[in-house]
XYZ file of C-alpha atoms in Angstrom:
712
model
C 16.711 -5.232 -12.337
C 16.878 -4.593 -8.610
C 19.880 -5.639 -6.606
C 19.901 -6.644 -2.965
C 21.604 -3.358 -2.150
C 18.669 -1.410 -3.603
C 16.199 -3.377 -1.508
C 18.345 -2.802 1.592
C 18.091 0.937 0.919
C 14.314 0.594 0.553
C 14.123 -1.265 3.871
C 16.096 1.535 5.567
C 13.668 4.093 4.116
C 10.722 1.999 5.380
C 12.195 1.917 8.890
C 12.684 5.704 8.826
C 9.122 6.190 7.584
C 7.777 3.923 10.322
C 9.469 6.053 12.970
C 8.027 9.291 11.597
C 5.465 10.525 14.170
C 3.802 12.840 11.643
C 2.406 9.950 9.613
C -1.102 9.000 10.728
C -2.212 5.387 10.277
C -5.777 4.403 9.466
C -6.725 2.213 12.422
C -9.843 0.066 12.920
C -12.436 2.057 14.845
C -14.743 -0.742 15.952
C -14.539 -4.356 17.025
C -16.026 -5.409 13.713
C -13.283 -3.650 11.775
C -10.673 -5.193 14.084
C -12.165 -8.628 13.410
C -11.985 -7.941 9.677
C -8.312 -7.005 10.028
C -7.661 -10.208 11.979
C -9.307 -12.279 9.247
C -7.158 -10.572 6.624
C -4.001 -11.349 8.610
C -4.995 -15.007 8.977
C -5.641 -15.315 5.247
C -2.242 -13.757 4.533
C -0.482 -16.145 6.938
C -2.156 -19.216 5.421
C -1.291 -18.180 1.879
C 2.334 -17.441 2.767
C 2.722 -20.828 4.464
C 1.150 -22.664 1.530
C 3.251 -20.812 -1.025
C 6.499 -21.348 0.864
C 5.874 -25.099 0.770
C 4.688 -25.407 -2.846
C 6.275 -22.509 -4.752
C 9.420 -22.768 -6.840
C 12.557 -21.023 -5.607
C 15.970 -20.171 -7.030
C 17.593 -19.847 -3.603
C 20.295 -22.361 -2.732
C 19.034 -22.608 0.860
C 15.653 -23.877 -0.355
C 17.234 -26.489 -2.612
C 19.423 -27.783 0.242
C 16.408 -28.098 2.526
C 14.389 -29.962 -0.113
C 17.199 -32.446 -0.710
C 17.645 -33.183 3.029
C 15.785 -35.953 4.855
C 15.907 -34.646 8.434
C 13.288 -32.364 9.957
C 14.258 -28.741 9.416
C 13.859 -25.772 11.707
C 11.149 -24.431 9.425
C 9.071 -27.597 9.923
C 9.395 -27.297 13.690
C 8.278 -23.644 13.674
C 5.428 -24.476 11.298
C 4.243 -27.225 13.641
C 4.223 -24.781 16.552
C 2.388 -22.259 14.397
C -0.249 -24.838 13.446
C -0.808 -25.507 17.142
C -1.325 -21.791 17.822
C -3.829 -21.088 15.042
C -6.780 -23.111 16.447
C -6.332 -21.448 19.864
C -6.923 -17.830 20.824
C -4.208 -16.474 18.533
C -4.124 -13.939 17.071
C -5.577 -11.889 19.905
C -4.935 -8.276 18.976
C -5.642 -5.366 21.286
C -7.516 -2.456 19.820
C -4.855 -0.001 18.536
C -6.707 3.075 19.796
C -6.995 1.838 23.393
C -3.270 2.123 24.125
C -1.426 3.934 21.281
C 1.949 3.745 23.070
C 1.731 -0.034 23.452
C 0.586 -0.385 19.829
C 3.509 1.676 18.529
C 6.024 -0.284 20.596
C 4.582 -3.662 19.523
C 4.657 -2.744 15.852
C 8.178 -1.393 16.112
C 9.378 -4.635 17.721
C 7.534 -6.639 15.040
C 9.223 -4.690 12.250
C 12.668 -5.118 13.798
C 12.141 -8.866 14.239
C 11.027 -9.252 10.617
C 14.110 -7.409 9.356
C 16.379 -9.588 11.518
C 14.713 -12.735 10.193
C 15.244 -11.620 6.597
C 18.948 -11.098 7.353
C 19.369 -14.752 8.339
C 20.740 -17.230 5.795
C 17.791 -19.591 6.239
C 15.369 -21.298 3.903
C 12.200 -19.606 2.714
C 10.056 -22.007 4.705
C 11.879 -21.160 7.924
C 11.753 -17.409 7.222
C 8.022 -17.512 6.486
C 7.311 -19.661 9.536
C 9.163 -17.329 11.903
C 7.620 -14.180 10.411
C 4.095 -15.608 10.559
C 4.692 -16.765 14.141
C 5.701 -13.246 15.152
C 2.743 -11.679 13.344
C 0.284 -14.052 15.038
C 1.716 -13.605 18.532
C 2.087 -9.825 18.331
C -0.078 -7.751 20.631
C -1.103 -5.254 17.921
C -2.295 -5.913 14.388
C 0.189 -5.264 11.571
C 0.130 -1.935 9.762
C 1.013 -0.711 6.296
C 4.657 -0.442 7.430
C 4.651 -4.166 8.209
C 3.380 -4.911 4.716
C 6.060 -2.665 3.211
C 8.743 -4.532 5.152
C 7.407 -7.882 3.932
C 7.312 -6.811 0.270
C 10.855 -5.434 0.370
C 12.219 -8.392 2.354
C 10.742 -11.105 0.146
C 12.072 -9.354 -2.938
C 15.503 -9.047 -1.327
C 15.697 -12.805 -0.689
C 14.553 -13.426 -4.295
C 11.054 -14.678 -3.557
C 8.839 -12.289 -5.560
C 5.996 -14.830 -5.488
C 5.689 -14.383 -1.721
C 5.873 -10.604 -2.141
C 3.017 -10.813 -4.665
C 0.834 -12.518 -2.044
C 1.433 -9.602 0.336
C 0.660 -7.113 -2.463
C -2.616 -8.855 -3.328
C -3.613 -8.872 0.331
C -2.921 -5.149 0.606
C -4.677 -4.159 -2.629
C -7.815 -6.248 -2.218
C -8.269 -6.845 1.524
C -7.038 -3.789 3.430
C -8.270 -0.161 3.636
C -4.861 1.336 4.485
C -3.677 4.305 2.411
C -0.315 3.779 0.730
C 2.808 5.532 1.935
C 5.632 6.752 -0.272
C 7.574 3.546 0.367
C 4.491 1.440 -0.373
C 4.405 2.890 -3.874
C 8.166 2.411 -4.217
C 7.838 -1.245 -3.190
C 4.988 -1.889 -5.639
C 6.776 -0.227 -8.556
C 10.139 -1.871 -7.867
C 8.501 -5.267 -7.389
C 6.781 -5.193 -10.774
C 9.924 -3.848 -12.428
C 11.972 -6.705 -11.002
C 9.363 -9.260 -12.089
C 9.174 -7.681 -15.581
C 5.410 -7.369 -15.102
C 4.363 -4.477 -17.341
C 0.649 -4.824 -16.601
C 1.301 -4.767 -12.862
C 3.394 -1.623 -13.247
C 0.669 0.030 -15.308
C -2.031 -1.020 -12.823
C -0.067 0.509 -9.930
C 0.372 3.813 -11.772
C -3.326 3.913 -12.679
C -4.214 3.330 -9.039
C -1.861 6.149 -8.036
C -3.748 8.415 -10.418
C -7.069 7.288 -8.947
C -8.521 6.052 -12.231
C -8.704 2.344 -11.333
C -10.875 0.809 -8.612
C -10.462 2.700 -5.319
C -6.928 3.822 -6.110
C -4.468 3.169 -3.301
C -7.098 3.564 -0.544
C -6.585 7.273 0.122
C -10.052 8.733 0.011
C -13.232 8.011 -1.961
C -15.832 10.807 -1.810
C -19.354 10.553 -3.116
C -20.321 13.420 -5.407
C -23.501 14.035 -3.445
C -21.480 14.603 -0.261
C -19.697 17.661 -1.688
C -21.771 20.730 -0.909
C -19.247 23.622 -0.654
C -17.201 25.374 -3.323
C -13.968 24.973 -1.367
C -14.432 21.258 -1.044
C -15.319 20.981 -4.739
C -12.212 22.943 -5.691
C -10.089 20.623 -3.531
C -11.672 17.540 -5.105
C -11.145 18.824 -8.651
C -7.475 19.509 -7.906
C -6.514 16.423 -5.904
C -8.943 13.720 -7.035
C -9.788 11.782 -10.162
C -13.334 12.258 -11.396
C -15.252 8.984 -11.620
C -18.868 8.234 -12.437
C -20.333 8.766 -8.971
C -17.293 9.525 -6.823
C -14.040 11.416 -6.515
C -11.002 9.163 -5.874
C -8.017 10.897 -4.299
C -4.733 10.718 -6.186
C -1.389 9.810 -4.630
C 1.121 12.500 -3.764
C 4.350 11.424 -5.404
C 7.773 12.265 -4.019
C 11.319 11.965 -5.318
C 11.619 8.230 -4.605
C 8.292 7.462 -6.283
C 9.168 9.404 -9.445
C 12.546 7.701 -9.546
C 10.896 4.265 -9.390
C 8.332 5.196 -12.064
C 10.969 6.434 -14.513
C 13.242 3.444 -13.967
C 10.284 1.062 -14.320
C 9.203 2.493 -17.668
C 12.811 2.553 -18.890
C 13.247 -1.109 -18.019
C 10.033 -1.937 -19.902
C 11.205 0.027 -22.947
C 8.425 2.630 -22.678
C 10.353 5.822 -23.465
C 7.189 7.852 -24.020
C 5.875 7.029 -20.558
C 9.309 7.554 -18.985
C 9.565 11.025 -20.528
C 6.032 11.859 -19.347
C 6.971 10.785 -15.829
C 10.074 12.996 -15.822
C 8.080 15.997 -17.059
C 5.554 15.364 -14.264
C 8.491 15.199 -11.833
C 9.640 18.645 -12.985
C 6.119 20.025 -12.813
C 5.771 18.900 -9.189
C 9.115 20.402 -8.231
C 10.720 17.008 -7.514
C 14.056 15.620 -8.625
C 15.619 12.258 -9.432
C 19.171 10.944 -9.012
C 21.674 11.854 -11.679
C 22.022 8.172 -12.666
C 18.323 7.935 -13.546
C 18.541 11.182 -15.521
C 21.526 9.887 -17.487
C 19.729 6.600 -18.209
C 16.691 8.481 -19.544
C 18.725 10.784 -21.798
C 20.934 7.934 -23.030
C 17.897 5.787 -23.875
C 16.304 8.583 -25.916
C 19.535 9.323 -27.782
C 20.404 5.681 -28.411
C 16.964 4.902 -29.807
C 16.791 8.269 -31.677
C 13.304 8.639 -30.209
C 12.287 12.033 -31.589
C 8.814 11.929 -30.022
C 10.197 11.412 -26.518
C 12.806 14.129 -27.152
C 10.114 16.624 -28.183
C 8.069 15.770 -25.121
C 11.079 16.333 -22.866
C 11.947 19.641 -24.527
C 8.363 20.890 -24.226
C 8.383 19.882 -20.566
C 11.655 21.719 -19.978
C 10.271 24.862 -21.590
C 6.961 24.794 -19.699
C 8.788 24.299 -16.410
C 11.839 26.397 -17.207
C 12.398 27.546 -13.617
C 12.382 24.054 -12.145
C 14.536 22.848 -15.024
C 17.082 25.623 -14.479
C 17.186 24.764 -10.762
C 17.781 21.109 -11.627
C 20.648 21.942 -13.989
C 22.178 24.285 -11.388
C 22.021 21.564 -8.741
C 23.732 19.108 -11.096
C 26.571 21.560 -11.802
C 27.102 22.284 -8.102
C 26.961 18.702 -6.814
C 28.426 16.608 -9.637
C 31.854 16.522 -11.245
C 32.707 18.508 -14.347
C 32.797 15.366 -16.504
C 29.333 14.256 -15.355
C 27.914 17.763 -15.751
C 29.389 18.053 -19.250
C 27.853 14.710 -20.233
C 24.400 15.807 -19.041
C 24.664 19.163 -20.831
C 25.820 17.521 -24.070
C 22.884 15.107 -23.840
C 20.527 18.063 -23.433
C 22.073 19.782 -26.431
C 21.641 16.697 -28.635
C 18.100 16.180 -27.375
C 17.354 19.740 -28.429
C 18.779 19.084 -31.883
C 16.912 15.790 -32.171
C 13.583 17.346 -31.194
C 13.193 19.110 -34.568
C 14.509 16.323 -36.778
C 14.312 15.576 -39.666
C 14.097 19.287 -40.432
C 13.675 22.372 -38.296
C 11.534 23.968 -41.019
C 9.082 21.062 -40.800
C 8.705 20.716 -37.029
C 8.700 24.330 -35.787
C 5.747 25.620 -37.904
C 3.604 22.816 -36.496
C 4.088 23.911 -32.871
C 3.050 27.496 -32.218
C 5.514 29.547 -30.228
C 8.127 26.798 -30.374
C 10.841 28.975 -31.889
C 10.983 31.402 -28.963
C 10.980 28.700 -26.318
C 13.679 26.741 -28.089
C 15.850 29.840 -28.221
C 15.425 30.305 -24.462
C 16.425 26.720 -23.839
C 19.392 27.005 -26.204
C 20.629 30.110 -24.394
C 20.368 28.306 -21.044
C 22.328 25.297 -22.318
C 24.990 27.511 -23.924
C 25.398 29.488 -20.716
C 25.869 26.284 -18.723
C 28.418 25.001 -21.237
C 30.438 28.233 -20.967
C 30.315 28.010 -17.181
C 31.603 24.450 -17.282
C 34.427 25.432 -19.640
C 35.477 28.240 -17.315
C 35.419 25.960 -14.280
C 37.404 23.277 -16.049
C 39.967 25.787 -17.350
C 40.376 27.308 -13.889
C 40.872 23.891 -12.284
C 43.305 22.868 -15.005
C 45.359 26.033 -14.556
C 45.477 25.598 -10.808
C 46.601 21.969 -11.058
C 49.206 22.796 -13.717
C 50.649 25.692 -11.718
C 50.703 23.528 -8.631
C 52.821 20.931 -10.400
C 55.135 23.536 -11.932
C 55.690 25.386 -8.632
C 56.545 22.235 -6.711
C 60.040 21.695 -5.250
C 61.001 18.671 -7.374
C 63.344 18.595 -10.326
C 62.352 20.639 -13.339
C 61.991 17.604 -15.587
C 59.711 15.896 -13.048
C 57.563 19.001 -12.636
C 57.272 19.357 -16.402
C 56.293 15.709 -16.811
C 53.560 15.974 -14.160
C 52.214 19.178 -15.727
C 52.051 17.532 -19.162
C 50.349 14.477 -17.605
C 47.740 16.746 -16.033
C 46.994 18.386 -19.382
C 46.816 14.996 -21.135
C 44.441 13.642 -18.482
C 42.111 16.596 -18.957
C 42.233 16.131 -22.728
C 41.433 12.410 -22.464
C 38.528 13.114 -20.116
C 37.091 15.613 -22.595
C 37.463 13.188 -25.519
C 35.837 10.403 -23.516
C 32.748 12.516 -22.927
C 32.489 14.074 -26.386
C 33.523 10.947 -28.299
C 30.236 9.220 -27.534
C 28.367 11.966 -29.409
C 30.697 12.095 -32.425
C 28.729 12.395 -35.700
C 25.508 11.957 -33.726
C 23.635 14.685 -35.562
C 24.281 13.157 -38.971
C 23.327 9.655 -37.818
C 20.194 10.874 -36.039
C 19.117 12.822 -39.122
C 19.432 9.754 -41.349
C 17.503 7.550 -38.888
C 14.796 10.197 -38.489
C 14.363 10.578 -42.252
C 14.085 6.807 -42.641
C 11.446 6.559 -39.897
C 9.456 9.448 -41.320
C 9.571 7.842 -44.746
C 8.201 4.558 -43.419
C 5.601 6.413 -41.350
C 4.394 8.440 -44.355
C 4.357 5.317 -46.486
C 2.239 3.457 -43.934
C -0.089 6.465 -43.687
C -0.528 6.559 -47.469
C -1.283 2.836 -47.543
C -3.828 3.189 -44.749
C -5.481 6.148 -46.469
C -5.641 4.244 -49.765
C -7.194 1.290 -47.986
C -9.811 3.478 -46.299
C -10.713 5.036 -49.651
C -11.100 1.563 -51.120
C -13.335 0.531 -48.196
C -15.569 3.586 -48.793
C -15.805 2.904 -52.547
C -16.711 -0.755 -52.000
C -19.394 0.225 -49.497
C -20.907 2.776 -51.888
C -20.834 0.541 -54.965
C -21.688 -2.866 -53.493
C -23.245 -2.068 -50.116
C -20.740 -4.327 -48.303
C -18.856 -2.823 -45.341
C -15.547 -4.637 -45.057
C -14.540 -2.779 -41.863
C -17.686 -2.495 -39.704
C -15.752 -2.249 -36.433
C -13.392 0.515 -37.741
C -10.357 -1.553 -36.849
C -8.270 0.171 -39.545
C -8.602 3.571 -37.887
C -8.414 2.433 -34.259
C -5.631 3.929 -32.133
C -6.259 1.753 -29.086
C -4.055 -1.109 -27.951
C -4.999 -4.249 -29.855
C -4.798 -7.871 -28.862
C -2.988 -10.419 -30.998
C -6.194 -11.511 -32.716
C -7.204 -7.933 -33.440
C -3.791 -7.234 -34.967
C -4.069 -10.388 -37.078
C -7.539 -9.324 -38.219
C -6.238 -5.885 -39.158
C -3.331 -7.313 -41.148
C -5.583 -9.770 -42.977
C -8.031 -6.969 -43.854
C -5.198 -4.790 -45.181
C -3.791 -7.638 -47.287
C -7.219 -8.512 -48.649
C -8.051 -4.933 -49.625
C -4.686 -4.541 -51.352
C -5.501 -7.496 -53.578
C -8.861 -6.050 -54.711
C -8.792 -4.065 -57.964
C -11.768 -1.732 -57.924
C -11.309 -0.645 -61.545
C -11.590 -4.134 -63.085
C -14.912 -5.762 -63.849
C -18.342 -4.943 -62.442
C -18.434 -3.697 -58.887
C -20.547 -6.418 -57.283
C -20.073 -8.579 -54.243
C -19.675 -11.657 -56.436
C -16.880 -9.942 -58.342
C -15.127 -9.015 -55.086
C -15.440 -12.569 -53.807
C -14.031 -13.928 -57.084
C -11.052 -11.566 -56.922
C -10.298 -12.526 -53.331
C -10.559 -16.221 -54.099
C -8.247 -15.999 -57.124
C -5.654 -13.980 -55.165
C -5.489 -16.096 -52.024
C -1.935 -16.044 -50.602
C -1.885 -19.855 -50.540
C -2.693 -21.281 -54.000
C -2.666 -24.826 -52.616
C -5.440 -23.876 -50.211
C -7.463 -22.341 -53.043
C -7.143 -25.578 -54.999
C -8.287 -27.569 -51.964
C -11.386 -25.389 -51.681
C -12.165 -25.946 -55.361
C -11.798 -29.703 -54.962
C -14.167 -29.659 -51.963
C -17.044 -28.563 -54.229
C -18.187 -25.876 -51.787
C -16.011 -22.947 -52.804
C -19.142 -20.900 -53.479
C -20.028 -21.243 -49.799
C -17.085 -19.008 -48.848
C -18.180 -15.432 -48.117
C -16.180 -12.216 -48.388
C -15.695 -12.139 -44.623
C -14.380 -15.695 -44.661
C -12.011 -15.017 -47.547
C -10.620 -11.968 -45.727
C -9.605 -14.167 -42.787
C -7.516 -16.298 -45.168
C -5.272 -13.299 -45.966
C -3.687 -13.288 -42.499
C 0.120 -13.282 -42.368
C 1.730 -16.687 -42.412
C 3.135 -18.047 -39.146
C 6.857 -18.112 -38.534
C 6.890 -21.935 -38.394
C 5.216 -23.687 -41.295
C 3.966 -27.283 -40.921
C 6.474 -29.741 -42.250
C 8.760 -32.583 -41.199
C 9.314 -32.477 -37.467
C 12.796 -33.975 -37.616
C 15.591 -33.606 -40.100
C 17.167 -37.038 -39.593
C 14.250 -38.874 -41.225
C 14.685 -40.796 -44.417
C 13.310 -39.431 -47.649
C 10.470 -41.952 -47.564
C 9.414 -40.835 -44.080
C 9.552 -37.176 -45.090
C 7.409 -37.946 -48.114
C 4.854 -39.806 -45.992
C 4.728 -36.986 -43.469
C 4.211 -34.437 -46.255
C 1.402 -36.546 -47.721
C -0.164 -36.792 -44.280
C -0.042 -32.993 -43.958
C -1.661 -32.615 -47.404
C -4.448 -34.996 -46.433
C -4.998 -33.045 -43.214
C -5.200 -29.793 -45.184
C -7.718 -31.366 -47.584
C -9.900 -32.514 -44.683
C -9.728 -29.118 -43.011
C -10.520 -27.244 -46.231
C -13.493 -29.494 -47.001
C -14.980 -29.312 -43.516
C -14.348 -25.563 -43.326
C -16.004 -24.892 -46.701
C -19.252 -26.609 -45.687
C -19.748 -24.503 -42.554
C -22.061 -21.507 -42.465
C -20.652 -18.017 -42.969
C -20.791 -17.000 -39.306
C -18.903 -20.070 -38.100
C -16.354 -19.690 -40.889
C -15.620 -16.109 -39.911
C -15.391 -16.955 -36.208
C -12.991 -19.849 -36.746
C -11.017 -17.885 -39.337
C -10.219 -15.070 -36.912
C -9.601 -17.464 -34.009
C -7.230 -19.659 -36.033
C -5.597 -17.347 -38.591
C -3.912 -20.202 -40.442
C -5.951 -23.205 -41.636
C -3.137 -25.669 -40.870
C -3.529 -24.866 -37.148
C -7.310 -25.260 -37.100
C -8.311 -28.347 -35.041
C -10.097 -30.987 -37.058
C -12.154 -31.894 -33.973
C -13.636 -28.392 -33.906
C -14.502 -28.539 -37.586
C -16.179 -31.928 -37.178
C -18.086 -30.698 -34.136
C -19.448 -27.628 -35.931
C -20.401 -29.710 -38.977
C -22.211 -32.212 -36.750
C -24.132 -29.389 -35.093
C -25.069 -28.109 -38.516
C -26.139 -31.567 -39.654
C -28.481 -32.246 -36.728
C -31.242 -30.042 -38.139
C -30.487 -30.481 -41.825
C -31.686 -34.110 -42.519
C -35.335 -33.542 -41.505
C -35.507 -30.588 -43.894
C -34.054 -32.689 -46.694
C -36.493 -35.556 -46.055
C -39.436 -33.175 -45.893
C -38.376 -31.524 -49.155
C -37.983 -34.898 -50.891
C -41.442 -36.067 -49.739
C -43.037 -32.820 -50.886
C -41.358 -33.045 -54.287
C -42.559 -36.686 -54.708
C -46.157 -35.772 -53.870
C -46.133 -32.734 -56.158
C -44.697 -34.730 -59.069
C -47.279 -37.481 -58.555
C -50.104 -34.930 -58.510
C -48.857 -33.332 -61.696
C -48.717 -36.717 -63.453
C -52.286 -37.789 -62.447
C -54.510 -35.040 -60.990
C -57.430 -37.452 -60.654
C -55.645 -39.432 -57.991
C -55.537 -36.349 -55.767
C -59.301 -35.695 -56.116
C -60.253 -39.333 -55.639
C -57.963 -40.155 -52.795
C -57.921 -36.782 -51.043
C -60.236 -37.776 -48.224
C -58.540 -41.155 -47.763
C -55.096 -39.482 -47.695
C -56.261 -37.082 -45.038
C -57.350 -39.988 -42.816
C -54.229 -42.007 -43.516
C -52.025 -39.010 -42.927
C -53.801 -38.297 -39.684
C -53.361 -41.889 -38.483
C -49.729 -41.882 -39.573
C -49.111 -38.601 -37.824
C -50.763 -39.988 -34.685
C -48.526 -43.051 -34.781
C -45.445 -40.882 -35.255
C -46.403 -38.685 -32.323
C -47.092 -41.683 -30.104
C -43.824 -43.290 -31.138
C -41.851 -40.136 -30.456
C -43.577 -39.735 -27.094
C -42.762 -43.310 -26.120
C -39.166 -42.920 -27.240
C -38.822 -39.646 -25.353
C -40.376 -41.173 -22.219
C -37.995 -44.121 -22.402
C -35.061 -41.751 -22.803
C -36.177 -39.760 -19.785
C -36.523 -42.929 -17.717
C -33.058 -44.088 -18.761
C -31.538 -40.675 -18.071
C -33.172 -39.814 -14.757
C -33.409 -43.359 -13.276
C -37.041 -43.353 -12.217
C -36.452 -46.256 -9.839
C -34.461 -43.889 -7.606
C -36.143 -41.171 -5.491
C -36.485 -37.904 -7.368
C -34.665 -34.997 -5.739
C -36.294 -31.641 -6.199
C -33.730 -29.119 -7.410
C -33.815 -25.557 -6.080
C -34.532 -22.641 -8.354
C -31.575 -20.940 -9.998
C -31.710 -17.912 -7.741
C -28.409 -15.968 -7.607
C -28.193 -16.243 -3.831
C -28.685 -20.010 -3.997
C -26.008 -20.379 -6.653
C -23.520 -18.434 -4.525
C -24.309 -19.855 -1.089
C -25.078 -23.523 -1.750
C -22.761 -26.010 -3.402
C -25.290 -28.083 -5.324
C -24.080 -30.372 -8.085
C -26.740 -30.835 -10.747
C -26.697 -34.321 -12.376
C -25.404 -34.381 -15.919
C -28.620 -35.891 -17.243
C -30.763 -33.239 -15.623
C -28.724 -30.377 -17.020
C -29.754 -30.931 -20.586
């Protein structure tokens, strides 16, 4: 989590970046673009004002203002701001007409915003004053102003207001992000524990989502030279029709990325980010490096350790420079801790056995030896430095002018202090290799076991498809490596459980046999009995039965309170049984498609809404009665004809006429009923309004409310 001190440091970096004359802003180049910028600023101001009045806050200043009855300073400033908005404000000058005036106005605006954030005022008052200054400024705000707002709102613990500024920047502005813009975005989503926001920001930095962070979007047809194509291939992400420029990440950005992934528990992504940091010749603070190494060692994450070691080897020069900088700038204790972490990461990278891991990676043995020699050399250097310092301090105490006993005591204390410092560093890694080996073996065992089960299941799926023609995994969800939603995971688990219960070597290999096996081995025998009592158990298909093998929920339906009497508990249990019977009966009479859809949407039948089941059964019953009546009439006529064929020949012509008259009466009756229904629904006595055609432009531009009767 971010502290206020961290955000203060970010604000100082933003102020330094704003004063850098080498950074070129993307200014509006026409009056139309300036008008678009003004509209964006007005939208941002309105949203900030609305959110400051309606959003929840954890700040004590906001709670005090809400509990008070008198008019606050924020209300007074908001009233003045509301008076300014309908007038000629904001009235921004074009930034390119007078660059000196624009720079001075923006600098004063940034300073005023920082001073406002430093006041111990309520959020409403802070927002009102900031918006007032933005509206009355002579130049439109820039990306530095947005950076200041994001950092300031996060510092005063109002991330909801910072999110409004972020949304305005991402979706409504064309300004390319600065280094501190990326730092603000990453730190904001880390503080809000918003993993998807963090991932979206990183994807935009890579240029693989939308327009990236507004750096440069180049159409493929506009590239007509080899030099330009080489630049685009190196610095841009290839999209379908365009090249989107990637962000250039610095030390602060890499630090924020690594800390963000560590806070989210994504060690793989954190290790990838650190390897990319080494590859780009950047560095991170020693605290972030220690957090990364400690997280990998604590979790015994062998995959992340291997990725780090491979990155160190591929970028051995940058890695050696990083280690040398740590030894020169940090204390001996800190340097020893980092080197010991590297040594244990190296050992952990080939767990559970060096003979298993190294043959898989070609050329790994040589590179590991190079890395080992580097780490050993650094350890020897640290030992020599520590021994030299210890000798100097001991001789200094011995050669002092105090009494001999005092000098001896201080010398012994110096040696003991050095010994305790060494034990403190090395004690954390005591017996680490043995523990890491055991954990690695256990994880590999479970991984191999899961792989064997998956392979067995896939073989069973192939056999069932060959023998019966039924594909139980048409969407290949068993072999998918993509991120799955909760429903997809539930579907995968139910399919695995169902296939485990099928015995392919017993009985004939037919679809009926598979369905019978699944029905007899349902995880809930009570549910199977309910289906049998419904009389429609044969209506359950294989796909439907597979959905019933989903894992049970953590909370089973039962008595809601524990202080009920036994009679009340019994009545509640009977009520639950009746509900299960109703659900099972209604579910069994649905068609196979609806059963499968509801089964995957509601993995457990107890949670399936009865209203949905009744609705789907009613839809199914609308078209079924006419078919039943028609079948009954046909059967009656055919049975009568079989009993007395002469009646058919004698009365055939008369039946044709009678049937024709009857059909005419039915048609006339239906027409009259339909006409009456139309008159009741559309109210013919009122003037008929002609509705426009459903053209897309009409649907977007006109707010027309179609009457309920006319819509269907």
